[in-house]
Amino acid sequence: MVNIYDTANQMGSELKETQQYTELKAAYDALKADEAAYSCFKELQTLQEEMQQKQMKGEITEEDFKKLQEAGAKAKDFETLQQLMLKEQALSMLMDEVSQIIFQPVQELYKD
């Protein structure tokens, strides 16, 4: 019997060797070296987490959206932060492709 968790752990290790991951890591290291950009990044992360919590409780206000929009606009001023977002997007695309491959047997199962 196959241990799918071993396969998943192997994939996790191999992910670190992909171009998308190494470029994301380099972009994150560059972001951390830019104090102002990193501060903006952390602020944006905090706001996003707060929004998710409020959304789950159904407590999002217009003011919350305004804060998040302002932080997003501020983030556009930092090239290192923009590069990080591009690299995140590239890694996300890779993960989507892998996910499609993993779920292909289930999709095939329901085709009849």
mmCIF file of N, CA and C in Angstrom:
data_model
loop_
_atom_site.group_PDB
_atom_site.id
_atom_site.type_symbol
_atom_site.label_atom_id
_atom_site.label_comp_id
_atom_site.label_asym_id
_atom_site.label_seq_id
_atom_site.Cartn_x
_atom_site.Cartn_y
_atom_site.Cartn_z
ATOM 1 N N MET A 1 0.845 -1.185 0.000
ATOM 2 C CA MET A 1 0.000 0.000 0.000
ATOM 3 C C MET A 1 0.891 1.248 0.000
ATOM 4 N N VAL A 2 0.484 2.244 -0.736
ATOM 5 C CA VAL A 2 1.229 3.492 -0.856
ATOM 6 C C VAL A 2 0.950 4.374 0.362
ATOM 7 N N ASN A 3 2.002 4.987 0.877
ATOM 8 C CA ASN A 3 1.820 5.959 1.951
ATOM 9 C C ASN A 3 1.847 7.347 1.307
ATOM 10 N N ILE A 4 0.684 7.910 1.092
ATOM 11 C CA ILE A 4 0.558 9.181 0.384
ATOM 12 C C ILE A 4 1.230 10.327 1.147
ATOM 13 N N TYR A 5 1.357 10.178 2.461
ATOM 14 C CA TYR A 5 2.011 11.214 3.257
ATOM 15 C C TYR A 5 3.506 11.284 2.969
ATOM 16 N N ASP A 6 4.119 10.133 2.699
ATOM 17 C CA ASP A 6 5.522 10.141 2.304
ATOM 18 C C ASP A 6 5.698 10.896 0.993
ATOM 19 N N THR A 7 4.782 10.655 0.071
ATOM 20 C CA THR A 7 4.821 11.350 -1.217
ATOM 21 C C THR A 7 4.641 12.852 -1.023
ATOM 22 N N ALA A 8 3.703 13.237 -0.168
ATOM 23 C CA ALA A 8 3.458 14.658 0.095
ATOM 24 C C ALA A 8 4.676 15.310 0.735
ATOM 25 N N ASN A 9 5.303 14.620 1.678
ATOM 26 C CA ASN A 9 6.512 15.165 2.301
ATOM 27 C C ASN A 9 7.643 15.314 1.292
ATOM 28 N N GLN A 10 7.762 14.344 0.383
ATOM 29 C CA GLN A 10 8.770 14.426 -0.671
ATOM 30 C C GLN A 10 8.487 15.626 -1.577
ATOM 31 N N MET A 11 7.216 15.828 -1.918
ATOM 32 C CA MET A 11 6.851 16.972 -2.759
ATOM 33 C C MET A 11 7.175 18.288 -2.048
ATOM 34 N N GLY A 12 6.945 18.337 -0.742
ATOM 35 C CA GLY A 12 7.270 19.529 0.020
ATOM 36 C C GLY A 12 8.754 19.845 -0.039
ATOM 37 N N SER A 13 9.562 18.815 0.067
ATOM 38 C CA SER A 13 11.018 19.008 -0.034
ATOM 39 C C SER A 13 11.421 19.453 -1.432
ATOM 40 N N GLU A 14 10.823 18.826 -2.436
ATOM 41 C CA GLU A 14 11.162 19.158 -3.816
ATOM 42 C C GLU A 14 10.667 20.544 -4.206
ATOM 43 N N LEU A 15 9.610 21.010 -3.576
ATOM 44 C CA LEU A 15 9.105 22.353 -3.853
ATOM 45 C C LEU A 15 10.191 23.396 -3.609
ATOM 46 N N LYS A 16 10.986 23.182 -2.574
ATOM 47 C CA LYS A 16 12.054 24.128 -2.235
ATOM 48 C C LYS A 16 13.131 24.207 -3.309
ATOM 49 N N GLU A 17 13.137 23.240 -4.204
ATOM 50 C CA GLU A 17 14.131 23.217 -5.276
ATOM 51 C C GLU A 17 13.609 23.814 -6.581
ATOM 52 N N THR A 18 12.346 24.198 -6.621
ATOM 53 C CA THR A 18 11.796 24.757 -7.857
ATOM 54 C C THR A 18 12.260 26.195 -8.060
ATOM 55 N N GLN A 19 12.248 26.610 -9.289
ATOM 56 C CA GLN A 19 12.606 27.981 -9.628
ATOM 57 C C GLN A 19 11.644 28.963 -8.955
ATOM 58 N N GLN A 20 10.366 28.630 -8.957
ATOM 59 C CA GLN A 20 9.365 29.529 -8.378
ATOM 60 C C GLN A 20 9.622 29.755 -6.891
ATOM 61 N N TYR A 21 9.961 28.692 -6.163
ATOM 62 C CA TYR A 21 10.221 28.831 -4.732
ATOM 63 C C TYR A 21 11.507 29.614 -4.480
ATOM 64 N N THR A 22 12.566 29.289 -5.216
ATOM 65 C CA THR A 22 13.842 29.973 -4.980
ATOM 66 C C THR A 22 13.732 31.461 -5.316
ATOM 67 N N GLU A 23 12.950 31.781 -6.357
ATOM 68 C CA GLU A 23 12.745 33.192 -6.690
ATOM 69 C C GLU A 23 11.890 33.896 -5.637
ATOM 70 N N LEU A 24 10.911 33.199 -5.088
ATOM 71 C CA LEU A 24 10.097 33.773 -4.018
ATOM 72 C C LEU A 24 10.954 34.023 -2.784
ATOM 73 N N LYS A 25 11.810 33.079 -2.440
ATOM 74 C CA LYS A 25 12.677 33.237 -1.277
ATOM 75 C C LYS A 25 13.610 34.429 -1.473
ATOM 76 N N ALA A 26 14.174 34.567 -2.657
ATOM 77 C CA ALA A 26 15.066 35.696 -2.941
ATOM 78 C C ALA A 26 14.304 37.018 -2.841
ATOM 79 N N ALA A 27 13.076 37.042 -3.345
ATOM 80 C CA ALA A 27 12.259 38.256 -3.278
ATOM 81 C C ALA A 27 11.910 38.593 -1.822
ATOM 82 N N TYR A 28 11.645 37.568 -1.020
ATOM 83 C CA TYR A 28 11.326 37.794 0.393
ATOM 84 C C TYR A 28 12.552 38.304 1.148
ATOM 85 N N ASP A 29 13.712 37.753 0.848
ATOM 86 C CA ASP A 29 14.946 38.231 1.470
ATOM 87 C C ASP A 29 15.208 39.686 1.105
ATOM 88 N N ALA A 30 14.971 40.044 -0.148
ATOM 89 C CA ALA A 30 15.141 41.433 -0.590
ATOM 90 C C ALA A 30 14.139 42.345 0.119
ATOM 91 N N LEU A 31 12.927 41.872 0.280
ATOM 92 C CA LEU A 31 11.901 42.655 0.971
ATOM 93 C C LEU A 31 12.309 42.909 2.419
ATOM 94 N N LYS A 32 12.790 41.885 3.098
ATOM 95 C CA LYS A 32 13.190 42.043 4.494
ATOM 96 C C LYS A 32 14.352 43.021 4.646
ATOM 97 N N ALA A 33 15.186 43.135 3.613
ATOM 98 C CA ALA A 33 16.316 44.070 3.650
ATOM 99 C C ALA A 33 15.864 45.515 3.472
ATOM 100 N N ASP A 34 14.661 45.721 2.965
ATOM 101 C CA ASP A 34 14.082 47.052 2.757
ATOM 102 C C ASP A 34 13.125 47.324 3.924
ATOM 103 N N GLU A 35 13.625 48.021 4.932
ATOM 104 C CA GLU A 35 12.882 48.186 6.184
ATOM 105 C C GLU A 35 11.488 48.784 5.984
ATOM 106 N N ALA A 36 11.375 49.810 5.177
ATOM 107 C CA ALA A 36 10.083 50.470 4.962
ATOM 108 C C ALA A 36 9.107 49.536 4.232
ATOM 109 N N ALA A 37 9.609 48.844 3.232
ATOM 110 C CA ALA A 37 8.757 47.923 2.472
ATOM 111 C C ALA A 37 8.322 46.751 3.345
ATOM 112 N N TYR A 38 9.234 46.246 4.173
ATOM 113 C CA TYR A 38 8.901 45.124 5.040
ATOM 114 C C TYR A 38 7.849 45.537 6.072
ATOM 115 N N SER A 39 7.966 46.741 6.584
ATOM 116 C CA SER A 39 6.978 47.255 7.528
ATOM 117 C C SER A 39 5.603 47.345 6.870
ATOM 118 N N CYS A 40 5.568 47.826 5.655
ATOM 119 C CA CYS A 40 4.314 47.901 4.897
ATOM 120 C C CYS A 40 3.748 46.506 4.672
ATOM 121 N N PHE A 41 4.596 45.559 4.343
ATOM 122 C CA PHE A 41 4.195 44.174 4.133
ATOM 123 C C PHE A 41 3.559 43.593 5.397
ATOM 124 N N LYS A 42 4.203 43.805 6.537
ATOM 125 C CA LYS A 42 3.676 43.280 7.802
ATOM 126 C C LYS A 42 2.334 43.930 8.143
ATOM 127 N N GLU A 43 2.212 45.220 7.869
ATOM 128 C CA GLU A 43 0.946 45.915 8.110
ATOM 129 C C GLU A 43 -0.159 45.325 7.234
ATOM 130 N N LEU A 44 0.154 45.098 5.984
ATOM 131 C CA LEU A 44 -0.815 44.515 5.051
ATOM 132 C C LEU A 44 -1.219 43.110 5.496
ATOM 133 N N GLN A 45 -0.269 42.323 5.940
ATOM 134 C CA GLN A 45 -0.553 40.974 6.432
ATOM 135 C C GLN A 45 -1.502 41.014 7.626
ATOM 136 N N THR A 46 -1.214 41.909 8.551
ATOM 137 C CA THR A 46 -2.048 42.048 9.750
ATOM 138 C C THR A 46 -3.469 42.437 9.373
ATOM 139 N N LEU A 47 -3.607 43.395 8.470
ATOM 140 C CA LEU A 47 -4.939 43.823 8.038
ATOM 141 C C LEU A 47 -5.698 42.691 7.352
ATOM 142 N N GLN A 48 -5.007 41.928 6.532
ATOM 143 C CA GLN A 48 -5.652 40.814 5.844
ATOM 144 C C GLN A 48 -6.131 39.758 6.841
ATOM 145 N N GLU A 49 -5.315 39.476 7.843
ATOM 146 C CA GLU A 49 -5.714 38.505 8.862
ATOM 147 C C GLU A 49 -6.933 39.009 9.635
ATOM 148 N N GLU A 50 -6.923 40.280 9.980
ATOM 149 C CA GLU A 50 -8.060 40.866 10.693
ATOM 150 C C GLU A 50 -9.326 40.806 9.844
ATOM 151 N N MET A 51 -9.184 41.082 8.557
ATOM 152 C CA MET A 51 -10.334 41.032 7.647
ATOM 153 C C MET A 51 -10.902 39.614 7.568
ATOM 154 N N GLN A 52 -10.029 38.621 7.498
ATOM 155 C CA GLN A 52 -10.494 37.240 7.433
ATOM 156 C C GLN A 52 -11.273 36.868 8.691
ATOM 157 N N GLN A 53 -10.761 37.278 9.840
ATOM 158 C CA GLN A 53 -11.453 36.984 11.095
ATOM 159 C C GLN A 53 -12.805 37.683 11.149
ATOM 160 N N LYS A 54 -12.830 38.947 10.745
ATOM 161 C CA LYS A 54 -14.088 39.683 10.749
ATOM 162 C C LYS A 54 -15.072 39.109 9.739
ATOM 163 N N GLN A 55 -14.565 38.657 8.601
ATOM 164 C CA GLN A 55 -15.428 38.077 7.577
ATOM 165 C C GLN A 55 -16.093 36.807 8.091
ATOM 166 N N MET A 56 -15.335 35.991 8.820
ATOM 167 C CA MET A 56 -15.906 34.764 9.369
ATOM 168 C C MET A 56 -17.007 35.067 10.389
ATOM 169 N N LYS A 57 -16.890 36.199 11.054
ATOM 170 C CA LYS A 57 -17.888 36.593 12.047
ATOM 171 C C LYS A 57 -18.990 37.460 11.443
ATOM 172 N N GLY A 58 -18.816 37.844 10.176
ATOM 173 C CA GLY A 58 -19.787 38.716 9.523
ATOM 174 C C GLY A 58 -19.744 40.135 10.051
ATOM 175 N N GLU A 59 -18.552 40.600 10.418
ATOM 176 C CA GLU A 59 -18.406 41.913 11.042
ATOM 177 C C GLU A 59 -17.591 42.914 10.214
ATOM 178 N N ILE A 60 -17.460 42.698 8.930
ATOM 179 C CA ILE A 60 -16.656 43.603 8.098
ATOM 180 C C ILE A 60 -17.413 44.909 7.885
ATOM 181 N N THR A 61 -16.673 46.013 8.032
ATOM 182 C CA THR A 61 -17.265 47.327 7.831
ATOM 183 C C THR A 61 -16.638 47.997 6.611
ATOM 184 N N GLU A 62 -17.245 49.076 6.196
ATOM 185 C CA GLU A 62 -16.694 49.857 5.090
ATOM 186 C C GLU A 62 -15.329 50.426 5.467
ATOM 187 N N GLU A 63 -15.184 50.762 6.726
ATOM 188 C CA GLU A 63 -13.907 51.281 7.231
ATOM 189 C C GLU A 63 -12.801 50.233 7.092
ATOM 190 N N ASP A 64 -13.143 48.973 7.308
ATOM 191 C CA ASP A 64 -12.164 47.900 7.151
ATOM 192 C C ASP A 64 -11.679 47.821 5.703
ATOM 193 N N PHE A 65 -12.621 47.894 4.770
ATOM 194 C CA PHE A 65 -12.248 47.870 3.351
ATOM 195 C C PHE A 65 -11.377 49.074 2.996
ATOM 196 N N LYS A 66 -11.705 50.204 3.547
ATOM 197 C CA LYS A 66 -10.945 51.426 3.274
ATOM 198 C C LYS A 66 -9.506 51.281 3.765
ATOM 199 N N LYS A 67 -9.329 50.752 4.966
ATOM 200 C CA LYS A 67 -7.982 50.543 5.511
ATOM 201 C C LYS A 67 -7.173 49.604 4.631
ATOM 202 N N LEU A 68 -7.807 48.524 4.199
ATOM 203 C CA LEU A 68 -7.117 47.552 3.365
ATOM 204 C C LEU A 68 -6.756 48.151 2.007
ATOM 205 N N GLN A 69 -7.647 48.935 1.430
ATOM 206 C CA GLN A 69 -7.361 49.598 0.154
ATOM 207 C C GLN A 69 -6.211 50.581 0.293
ATOM 208 N N GLU A 70 -6.194 51.334 1.386
ATOM 209 C CA GLU A 70 -5.114 52.294 1.618
ATOM 210 C C GLU A 70 -3.770 51.589 1.763
ATOM 211 N N ALA A 71 -3.766 50.492 2.497
ATOM 212 C CA ALA A 71 -2.531 49.720 2.671
ATOM 213 C C ALA A 71 -2.077 49.133 1.339
ATOM 214 N N GLY A 72 -3.020 48.659 0.532
ATOM 215 C CA GLY A 72 -2.690 48.116 -0.780
ATOM 216 C C GLY A 72 -2.110 49.175 -1.701
ATOM 217 N N ALA A 73 -2.669 50.369 -1.642
ATOM 218 C CA ALA A 73 -2.153 51.474 -2.458
ATOM 219 C C ALA A 73 -0.749 51.848 -2.016
ATOM 220 N N LYS A 74 -0.524 51.851 -0.717
ATOM 221 C CA LYS A 74 0.796 52.173 -0.165
ATOM 222 C C LYS A 74 1.820 51.117 -0.592
ATOM 223 N N ALA A 75 1.391 49.865 -0.662
ATOM 224 C CA ALA A 75 2.287 48.764 -1.039
ATOM 225 C C ALA A 75 2.815 48.931 -2.460
ATOM 226 N N LYS A 76 2.031 49.582 -3.313
ATOM 227 C CA LYS A 76 2.460 49.779 -4.707
ATOM 228 C C LYS A 76 3.681 50.682 -4.817
ATOM 229 N N ASP A 77 3.998 51.402 -3.754
ATOM 230 C CA ASP A 77 5.154 52.299 -3.764
ATOM 231 C C ASP A 77 6.480 51.561 -3.598
ATOM 232 N N PHE A 78 6.425 50.288 -3.245
ATOM 233 C CA PHE A 78 7.643 49.543 -2.954
ATOM 234 C C PHE A 78 7.882 48.459 -3.998
ATOM 235 N N GLU A 79 8.959 48.624 -4.760
ATOM 236 C CA GLU A 79 9.293 47.667 -5.815
ATOM 237 C C GLU A 79 9.557 46.278 -5.235
ATOM 238 N N THR A 80 10.222 46.225 -4.073
ATOM 239 C CA THR A 80 10.524 44.915 -3.487
ATOM 240 C C THR A 80 9.237 44.178 -3.107
ATOM 241 N N LEU A 81 8.252 44.900 -2.667
ATOM 242 C CA LEU A 81 6.968 44.290 -2.310
ATOM 243 C C LEU A 81 6.208 43.847 -3.562
ATOM 244 N N GLN A 82 6.295 44.645 -4.606
ATOM 245 C CA GLN A 82 5.663 44.270 -5.869
ATOM 246 C C GLN A 82 6.299 43.004 -6.443
ATOM 247 N N GLN A 83 7.627 42.910 -6.335
ATOM 248 C CA GLN A 83 8.327 41.718 -6.831
ATOM 249 C C GLN A 83 7.923 40.475 -6.036
ATOM 250 N N LEU A 84 7.774 40.636 -4.716
ATOM 251 C CA LEU A 84 7.342 39.523 -3.892
ATOM 252 C C LEU A 84 5.973 39.028 -4.348
ATOM 253 N N MET A 85 5.070 39.943 -4.604
ATOM 254 C CA MET A 85 3.722 39.566 -5.033
ATOM 255 C C MET A 85 3.748 38.839 -6.372
ATOM 256 N N LEU A 86 4.607 39.271 -7.279
ATOM 257 C CA LEU A 86 4.733 38.582 -8.569
ATOM 258 C C LEU A 86 5.254 37.164 -8.380
ATOM 259 N N LYS A 87 6.226 37.011 -7.502
ATOM 260 C CA LYS A 87 6.796 35.680 -7.257
ATOM 261 C C LYS A 87 5.799 34.790 -6.529
ATOM 262 N N GLU A 88 4.990 35.363 -5.636
ATOM 263 C CA GLU A 88 3.925 34.595 -4.982
ATOM 264 C C GLU A 88 2.938 34.081 -6.022
ATOM 265 N N GLN A 89 2.621 34.931 -6.972
ATOM 266 C CA GLN A 89 1.674 34.552 -8.021
ATOM 267 C C GLN A 89 2.232 33.399 -8.861
ATOM 268 N N ALA A 90 3.519 33.454 -9.177
ATOM 269 C CA ALA A 90 4.138 32.385 -9.968
ATOM 270 C C ALA A 90 4.117 31.067 -9.200
ATOM 271 N N LEU A 91 4.404 31.111 -7.909
ATOM 272 C CA LEU A 91 4.366 29.893 -7.102
ATOM 273 C C LEU A 91 2.939 29.378 -6.979
ATOM 274 N N SER A 92 2.003 30.273 -6.845
ATOM 275 C CA SER A 92 0.594 29.879 -6.757
ATOM 276 C C SER A 92 0.146 29.162 -8.031
ATOM 277 N N MET A 93 0.595 29.646 -9.176
ATOM 278 C CA MET A 93 0.248 28.992 -10.439
ATOM 279 C C MET A 93 0.809 27.573 -10.481
ATOM 280 N N LEU A 94 2.046 27.410 -10.007
ATOM 281 C CA LEU A 94 2.646 26.078 -9.954
ATOM 282 C C LEU A 94 1.830 25.166 -9.040
ATOM 283 N N MET A 95 1.449 25.677 -7.884
ATOM 284 C CA MET A 95 0.678 24.882 -6.932
ATOM 285 C C MET A 95 -0.691 24.511 -7.509
ATOM 286 N N ASP A 96 -1.293 25.416 -8.258
ATOM 287 C CA ASP A 96 -2.575 25.112 -8.910
ATOM 288 C C ASP A 96 -2.412 23.973 -9.913
ATOM 289 N N GLU A 97 -1.323 24.010 -10.685
ATOM 290 C CA GLU A 97 -1.079 22.958 -11.670
ATOM 291 C C GLU A 97 -0.878 21.609 -10.982
ATOM 292 N N VAL A 98 -0.118 21.608 -9.890
ATOM 293 C CA VAL A 98 0.121 20.372 -9.144
ATOM 294 C C VAL A 98 -1.190 19.853 -8.556
ATOM 295 N N SER A 99 -1.999 20.760 -8.042
ATOM 296 C CA SER A 99 -3.288 20.373 -7.470
ATOM 297 C C SER A 99 -4.182 19.727 -8.525
ATOM 298 N N GLN A 100 -4.179 20.270 -9.717
ATOM 299 C CA GLN A 100 -4.980 19.683 -10.793
ATOM 300 C C GLN A 100 -4.520 18.263 -11.105
ATOM 301 N N ILE A 101 -3.223 18.055 -11.091
ATOM 302 C CA ILE A 101 -2.679 16.720 -11.357
ATOM 303 C C ILE A 101 -3.100 15.750 -10.254
ATOM 304 N N ILE A 102 -3.021 16.208 -9.009
ATOM 305 C CA ILE A 102 -3.371 15.352 -7.876
ATOM 306 C C ILE A 102 -4.849 14.959 -7.913
ATOM 307 N N PHE A 103 -5.704 15.895 -8.283
ATOM 308 C CA PHE A 103 -7.145 15.624 -8.273
ATOM 309 C C PHE A 103 -7.666 15.010 -9.562
ATOM 310 N N GLN A 104 -6.807 14.808 -10.539
ATOM 311 C CA GLN A 104 -7.232 14.229 -11.803
ATOM 312 C C GLN A 104 -7.907 12.870 -11.639
ATOM 313 N N PRO A 105 -7.407 11.961 -10.795
ATOM 314 C CA PRO A 105 -8.105 10.671 -10.637
ATOM 315 C C PRO A 105 -9.540 10.837 -10.115
ATOM 316 N N VAL A 106 -9.759 11.799 -9.249
ATOM 317 C CA VAL A 106 -11.111 12.021 -8.722
ATOM 318 C C VAL A 106 -12.009 12.563 -9.830
ATOM 319 N N GLN A 107 -11.498 13.466 -10.628
ATOM 320 C CA GLN A 107 -12.282 14.000 -11.730
ATOM 321 C C GLN A 107 -12.636 12.899 -12.723
ATOM 322 N N GLU A 108 -11.686 12.035 -13.004
ATOM 323 C CA GLU A 108 -11.930 10.927 -13.921
ATOM 324 C C GLU A 108 -12.970 9.965 -13.353
ATOM 325 N N LEU A 109 -12.937 9.770 -12.046
ATOM 326 C CA LEU A 109 -13.898 8.887 -11.392
ATOM 327 C C LEU A 109 -15.338 9.336 -11.621
ATOM 328 N N TYR A 110 -15.564 10.639 -11.597
ATOM 329 C CA TYR A 110 -16.919 11.171 -11.715
ATOM 330 C C TYR A 110 -17.342 11.502 -13.150
ATOM 331 N N LYS A 111 -16.532 11.165 -14.128
ATOM 332 C CA LYS A 111 -16.868 11.521 -15.521
ATOM 333 C C LYS A 111 -17.985 10.681 -16.111
ATOM 334 N N ASP A 112 -18.261 9.522 -15.593
ATOM 335 C CA ASP A 112 -19.263 8.664 -16.244
ATOM 336 C C ASP A 112 -20.679 9.095 -16.014
#
